[in-house]
Coordinates of C-alpha atoms in Angstrom, one line a residue:
X291 CA -39.8 12.4 18.3
X292 CA -40.5 13.2 14.7
X293 CA -37.6 15.8 14.8
X294 CA -35.2 13.2 16.1
X295 CA -36.2 10.8 13.3
X296 CA -35.8 13.5 10.8
X297 CA -32.3 14.3 12.1
X298 CA -31.4 10.6 11.8
X299 CA -32.6 10.6 8.2
X300 CA -30.6 13.6 7.3
X301 CA -27.5 12.2 9.0
X302 CA -28.0 8.9 7.1
X303 CA -28.4 10.7 3.7
X304 CA -25.0 12.4 4.2
X305 CA -23.3 9.3 5.5
X306 CA -24.6 6.8 2.9
X307 CA -22.4 8.0 -0.1
X308 CA -19.3 7.7 2.1
X309 CA -20.5 4.2 3.3
X310 CA -21.1 3.0 -0.3
X311 CA -17.6 4.3 -1.4
X312 CA -16.1 2.5 1.6
X313 CA -17.8 -0.7 0.9
X314 CA -17.0 -0.7 -2.8
X315 CA -13.3 0.4 -2.5
X316 CA -12.3 -1.0 0.9
X317 CA -14.7 -3.6 2.4
X318 CA -15.5 -5.7 -0.7
X319 CA -11.8 -5.8 -1.9
X320 CA -10.7 -7.0 1.5
X321 CA -13.4 -9.7 1.5
X322 CA -12.5 -10.8 -2.0
X323 CA -8.7 -10.8 -1.0
X324 CA -9.6 -13.2 1.9
X325 CA -11.6 -15.3 -0.6
X326 CA -8.7 -15.5 -3.1
X327 CA -6.3 -16.5 -0.5
X328 CA -8.0 -19.8 -0.1
X329 CA -7.2 -20.7 -3.7
X330 CA -4.1 -21.8 -5.7
X331 CA -3.7 -20.0 -9.0
X332 CA -1.4 -20.6 -11.9
X333 CA -0.3 -18.9 -15.1
X334 CA -3.3 -20.0 -16.9
X335 CA -5.6 -18.2 -14.5
X336 CA -7.2 -21.4 -13.1
X337 CA -8.1 -21.6 -9.5
X338 CA -8.0 -24.7 -7.2
X339 CA -9.5 -24.5 -3.7
X340 CA -6.7 -25.3 -1.2
X341 CA -8.2 -24.0 2.1
X342 CA -5.5 -22.7 4.5
X343 CA -2.7 -24.3 2.7
X344 CA -1.4 -20.9 1.4
X345 CA -1.1 -19.7 5.0
X346 CA 0.7 -22.9 6.1
X347 CA 3.1 -22.6 3.2
X348 CA 3.8 -18.9 4.1
X349 CA 5.2 -19.9 7.6
X350 CA 7.4 -22.5 6.0
X351 CA 8.6 -20.0 3.4
X352 CA 12.1 -18.7 4.3
X353 CA 11.8 -15.6 2.2
X354 CA 8.4 -14.6 3.8
X355 CA 9.9 -15.2 7.2
X356 CA 12.8 -13.0 6.1
X357 CA 10.3 -10.3 5.0
X358 CA 8.5 -10.6 8.3
X359 CA 11.8 -10.2 10.3
X360 CA 12.7 -7.1 8.1
X361 CA 9.3 -5.5 8.8
X362 CA 9.9 -6.1 12.5
X363 CA 13.3 -4.3 12.2
X364 CA 11.6 -1.4 10.3
X365 CA 8.9 -1.2 13.1
X366 CA 11.6 -1.2 15.9
X367 CA 13.9 1.2 14.0
X368 CA 11.0 3.6 13.1
X369 CA 9.8 3.7 16.6
X370 CA 13.3 4.4 18.0
X371 CA 14.0 7.0 15.4
X372 CA 10.7 8.7 14.7
X373 CA 9.0 9.1 18.1
X374 CA 11.8 10.5 20.2
X375 CA 13.2 12.7 17.4
X376 CA 9.7 14.0 16.5
X377 CA 9.0 14.9 20.1
X378 CA 12.5 16.5 20.4
X379 CA 12.3 18.5 17.3
X380 CA 8.6 19.4 17.8
X381 CA 9.4 20.7 21.4
X382 CA 12.3 22.8 20.1
X383 CA 10.0 24.5 17.5
X384 CA 7.2 24.8 20.0
X385 CA 9.4 26.8 22.3
X386 CA 9.7 29.3 19.5
X387 CA 13.4 29.1 18.8
X388 CA 14.8 31.5 16.2
X389 CA 13.9 30.3 12.7
X390 CA 11.3 27.8 13.9
X391 CA 9.0 28.3 10.8
X392 CA 12.0 27.6 8.5
X393 CA 12.9 24.4 10.5
X394 CA 9.3 23.3 10.6
X395 CA 9.1 23.5 6.8
X396 CA 12.6 22.0 6.2
X397 CA 11.8 19.0 8.4
X398 CA 8.4 18.4 6.8
X399 CA 9.5 18.8 3.2
X400 CA 10.9 15.2 2.7
X401 CA 7.6 13.7 3.7
X402 CA 5.8 15.3 0.7
X403 CA 8.2 13.8 -1.8
X404 CA 6.9 10.6 -3.3
X405 CA 8.5 7.4 -2.0
X406 CA 9.7 6.2 -5.4
X407 CA 11.5 9.5 -5.9
X408 CA 13.2 9.4 -2.5
X409 CA 14.2 5.7 -3.3
X410 CA 15.8 6.6 -6.6
X411 CA 17.6 9.6 -5.0
X412 CA 19.1 7.5 -2.2
X413 CA 19.9 4.8 -4.6
X414 CA 22.4 7.2 -6.2
X415 CA 23.5 8.6 -2.8
X416 CA 24.4 5.1 -1.6
X417 CA 26.0 4.1 -4.9
X418 CA 29.5 2.5 -4.3
X419 CA 31.2 4.1 -7.1
X420 CA 29.9 7.8 -7.3
X421 CA 27.6 8.0 -4.3
X422 CA 27.6 10.9 -1.8
X423 CA 28.1 8.7 1.2
X424 CA 31.3 7.0 0.0
X425 CA 32.6 10.3 -1.4
X426 CA 32.1 11.9 2.0
X427 CA 34.0 9.0 3.7
X428 CA 36.8 9.6 1.3
X429 CA 36.8 13.3 2.1
X430 CA 37.0 12.5 5.8
X431 CA 39.9 10.0 5.2
X432 CA 37.8 7.0 6.3
X433 CA 37.9 4.7 3.4
X434 CA 37.7 1.7 5.6
X435 CA 34.1 2.5 6.3
X436 CA 33.1 2.5 2.6
X437 CA 30.5 -0.1 1.6
X438 CA 28.3 -1.0 -1.3
X439 CA 25.5 0.0 1.0
X440 CA 22.5 -1.4 -0.9
X441 CA 24.3 -4.5 -2.3
X442 CA 25.6 -6.0 0.9
X443 CA 23.2 -8.0 3.1
X444 CA 24.7 -6.7 6.4
X445 CA 24.3 -3.0 5.5
X446 CA 21.1 -2.8 3.4
X447 CA 18.6 -2.7 6.2
X448 CA 20.6 -0.1 8.2
X449 CA 20.7 2.0 5.0
X450 CA 16.9 1.6 4.6
X451 CA 16.1 2.7 8.2
X452 CA 18.2 5.9 7.7
X453 CA 16.2 6.7 4.6
X454 CA 12.9 6.1 6.4
X455 CA 14.0 8.2 9.3
X456 CA 15.0 11.1 6.9
X457 CA 11.7 10.9 5.1
X458 CA 9.1 10.6 7.8
X459 CA 10.6 12.2 11.0
X460 CA 9.2 15.6 9.8
X461 CA 5.7 14.2 9.2
X462 CA 5.5 12.9 12.8
X463 CA 7.1 16.0 14.2
X464 CA 4.2 18.2 12.7
X465 CA 1.6 15.8 14.3
X466 CA 3.2 16.2 17.7
X467 CA 3.7 19.9 17.2
X468 CA 0.0 20.4 16.4
X469 CA -0.8 18.6 19.6
X470 CA 1.5 20.8 21.6
X471 CA 0.0 24.0 20.2
X472 CA -3.4 22.9 21.4
X473 CA -2.3 23.1 25.1
X474 CA -3.4 26.4 26.8
X475 CA -0.4 28.7 27.2
X476 CA -1.6 29.6 30.8
X477 CA -0.4 26.2 32.0
X478 CA 3.2 27.0 31.0
X479 CA 2.9 30.5 32.3
X480 CA 1.9 29.2 35.7
X481 CA 4.6 26.5 35.6
X482 CA 7.2 29.2 34.8
X483 CA 6.0 31.3 37.7
X484 CA 6.3 28.3 40.0
X485 CA 9.9 28.0 38.8
X486 CA 9.6 24.9 36.7
X487 CA 12.4 24.1 34.3
X488 CA 11.9 23.4 30.6
X489 CA 12.4 19.7 31.2
X490 CA 9.8 19.7 34.0
X491 CA 7.4 21.6 31.8
X492 CA 7.9 19.0 29.0
X493 CA 7.5 16.0 31.3
X494 CA 4.7 17.2 33.5
X495 CA 2.6 19.3 31.1
X496 CA 3.4 18.6 27.4
X497 CA 3.8 14.8 27.5
X498 CA 0.6 14.0 29.6
X499 CA -1.6 16.3 27.5
X500 CA -0.5 15.0 24.1
X501 CA -0.5 11.3 25.2
X502 CA -3.6 10.7 23.1
X503 CA -1.9 12.1 20.0
X504 CA 1.3 10.0 20.8
X505 CA -1.0 6.9 20.8
X506 CA -2.3 7.8 17.4
X507 CA 1.2 8.5 16.2
X508 CA 2.6 5.1 17.4
X509 CA -0.2 3.3 15.4
X510 CA 0.7 5.4 12.3
X511 CA 4.4 4.6 12.7
X512 CA 4.0 0.9 13.2
X513 CA 1.3 0.3 10.5
X514 CA 3.3 2.5 8.1
X515 CA 6.4 0.4 8.9
X516 CA 4.5 -2.8 8.0
X517 CA 3.3 -1.3 4.7
X518 CA 6.4 0.2 3.2
X519 CA 6.6 -0.6 -0.5
X520 CA 7.5 2.1 -2.9
X521 CA 10.5 3.3 -1.1
X522 CA 12.1 -0.1 -0.8
X523 CA 11.1 -1.4 -4.2
X524 CA 12.6 1.6 -6.0
X525 CA 15.9 1.2 -4.0
X526 CA 16.5 -2.5 -3.9
X527 CA 13.5 -4.4 -5.1
X528 CA 13.9 -6.6 -2.0
X529 CA 17.5 -7.5 -2.7
X530 CA 20.2 -8.5 -2.5
X531 CA 19.2 -12.1 -2.0
X532 CA 15.9 -11.0 -0.4
X533 CA 17.9 -9.2 2.3
X534 CA 15.7 -6.2 2.2
X535 CA 12.5 -8.0 1.4
X536 CA 9.4 -6.9 3.3
X537 CA 5.8 -8.2 3.1
X538 CA 4.6 -5.7 0.7
X539 CA 7.4 -6.2 -1.8
X540 CA 7.2 -10.0 -1.4
X541 CA 3.4 -9.8 -2.0
X542 CA 4.0 -7.7 -5.2
X543 CA 6.6 -10.3 -6.3
X544 CA 4.4 -13.3 -5.7
X545 CA 1.3 -11.6 -7.2
X546 CA 2.7 -9.9 -10.3
X547 CA 6.0 -11.7 -11.0
X548 CA 4.9 -15.3 -10.5
X549 CA 1.1 -14.7 -10.8
X550 CA 0.4 -16.6 -7.6
X551 CA -2.5 -14.5 -6.7
X552 CA -3.8 -16.8 -3.9
X553 CA -0.4 -16.9 -2.3
X554 CA 0.0 -13.1 -2.6
X555 CA -3.5 -12.6 -1.2
X556 CA -2.6 -14.7 1.9
X557 CA 0.4 -12.3 2.4
X558 CA -2.1 -9.4 2.2
X559 CA -4.4 -11.0 4.8
X560 CA -1.5 -11.6 7.2
X561 CA -0.4 -8.0 6.7
X562 CA -4.0 -6.8 7.5
X563 CA -4.2 -9.0 10.6
X564 CA -0.8 -7.6 11.8
X565 CA -2.0 -4.0 11.3
X566 CA -5.3 -4.7 13.1
X567 CA -3.5 -6.4 16.0
X568 CA -1.1 -3.5 16.3
X569 CA -4.0 -1.0 16.6
X570 CA -5.7 -3.1 19.3
X571 CA -2.4 -3.6 21.2
X572 CA -1.4 0.0 21.2
X573 CA -4.9 1.1 22.3
X574 CA -4.7 -1.5 25.1
X575 CA -1.2 -0.6 26.3
X576 CA -1.3 3.2 26.0
X577 CA -4.3 4.2 27.9
X578 CA -5.4 7.9 27.8
X579 CA -7.3 9.4 30.7
X580 CA -9.7 12.2 29.8
X581 CA -8.1 15.4 31.0
X582 CA -9.8 18.8 31.4
X583 CA -7.8 22.0 31.3

């Protein structure tokens, strides 16, 4: 009994510093953000308690609703782009194609570049006058498809999704690939002896055994899509005419451009609630059975 209590004290001693840091830098700021969201602030720094008025105003704010819609587009676009491509590329590399180490590094490289740097780079690539995209269309004799990609409301979100896909597909591929490499090779050897095709090995062995990682990756993709900021801010700052506005950029605009900290905090609370709801929903929909192999 004394040994058990001693072990618990030892565990508590090691966990306590992490809990303190978590409380100071995560839990307390979240609670303070919720508190501030109940107030109306002005340029003079005065606070007036308004209850849930900020939240009511949010859902009557056409720019916030536009940001919410754009985040939904990014979520759907990221899921469609990242998950299938990550699984496809990861499976190709897992089967040890020639040059697999090179392709793994090449696909992963964009994910380590800072978002602001990627945004600035693609801002030049999409430039209507000297950008690479329009220059390539000229080279292919397809000038009718040229656009001012980041300055037109009908093309800006499509352009954003392509940049997000280029940057993060490799990151999610590495996650899937790590899960695939944890599967015992004997299972594939037995399947090959039984005459299973590559597709059958993928659908009957690989997918079921990495389902738990896919669930985690879906959460990362969706929550990441809800939190995009630096990439979008460095490319468009939410423009043109709020056409590429997302919740994070609109929160920044309200908090640091108009100094409406209470209103910006309300956006932050909504964003937190959406991320929490996504985690619960994905865990509820993608159920993973414990498998022994």
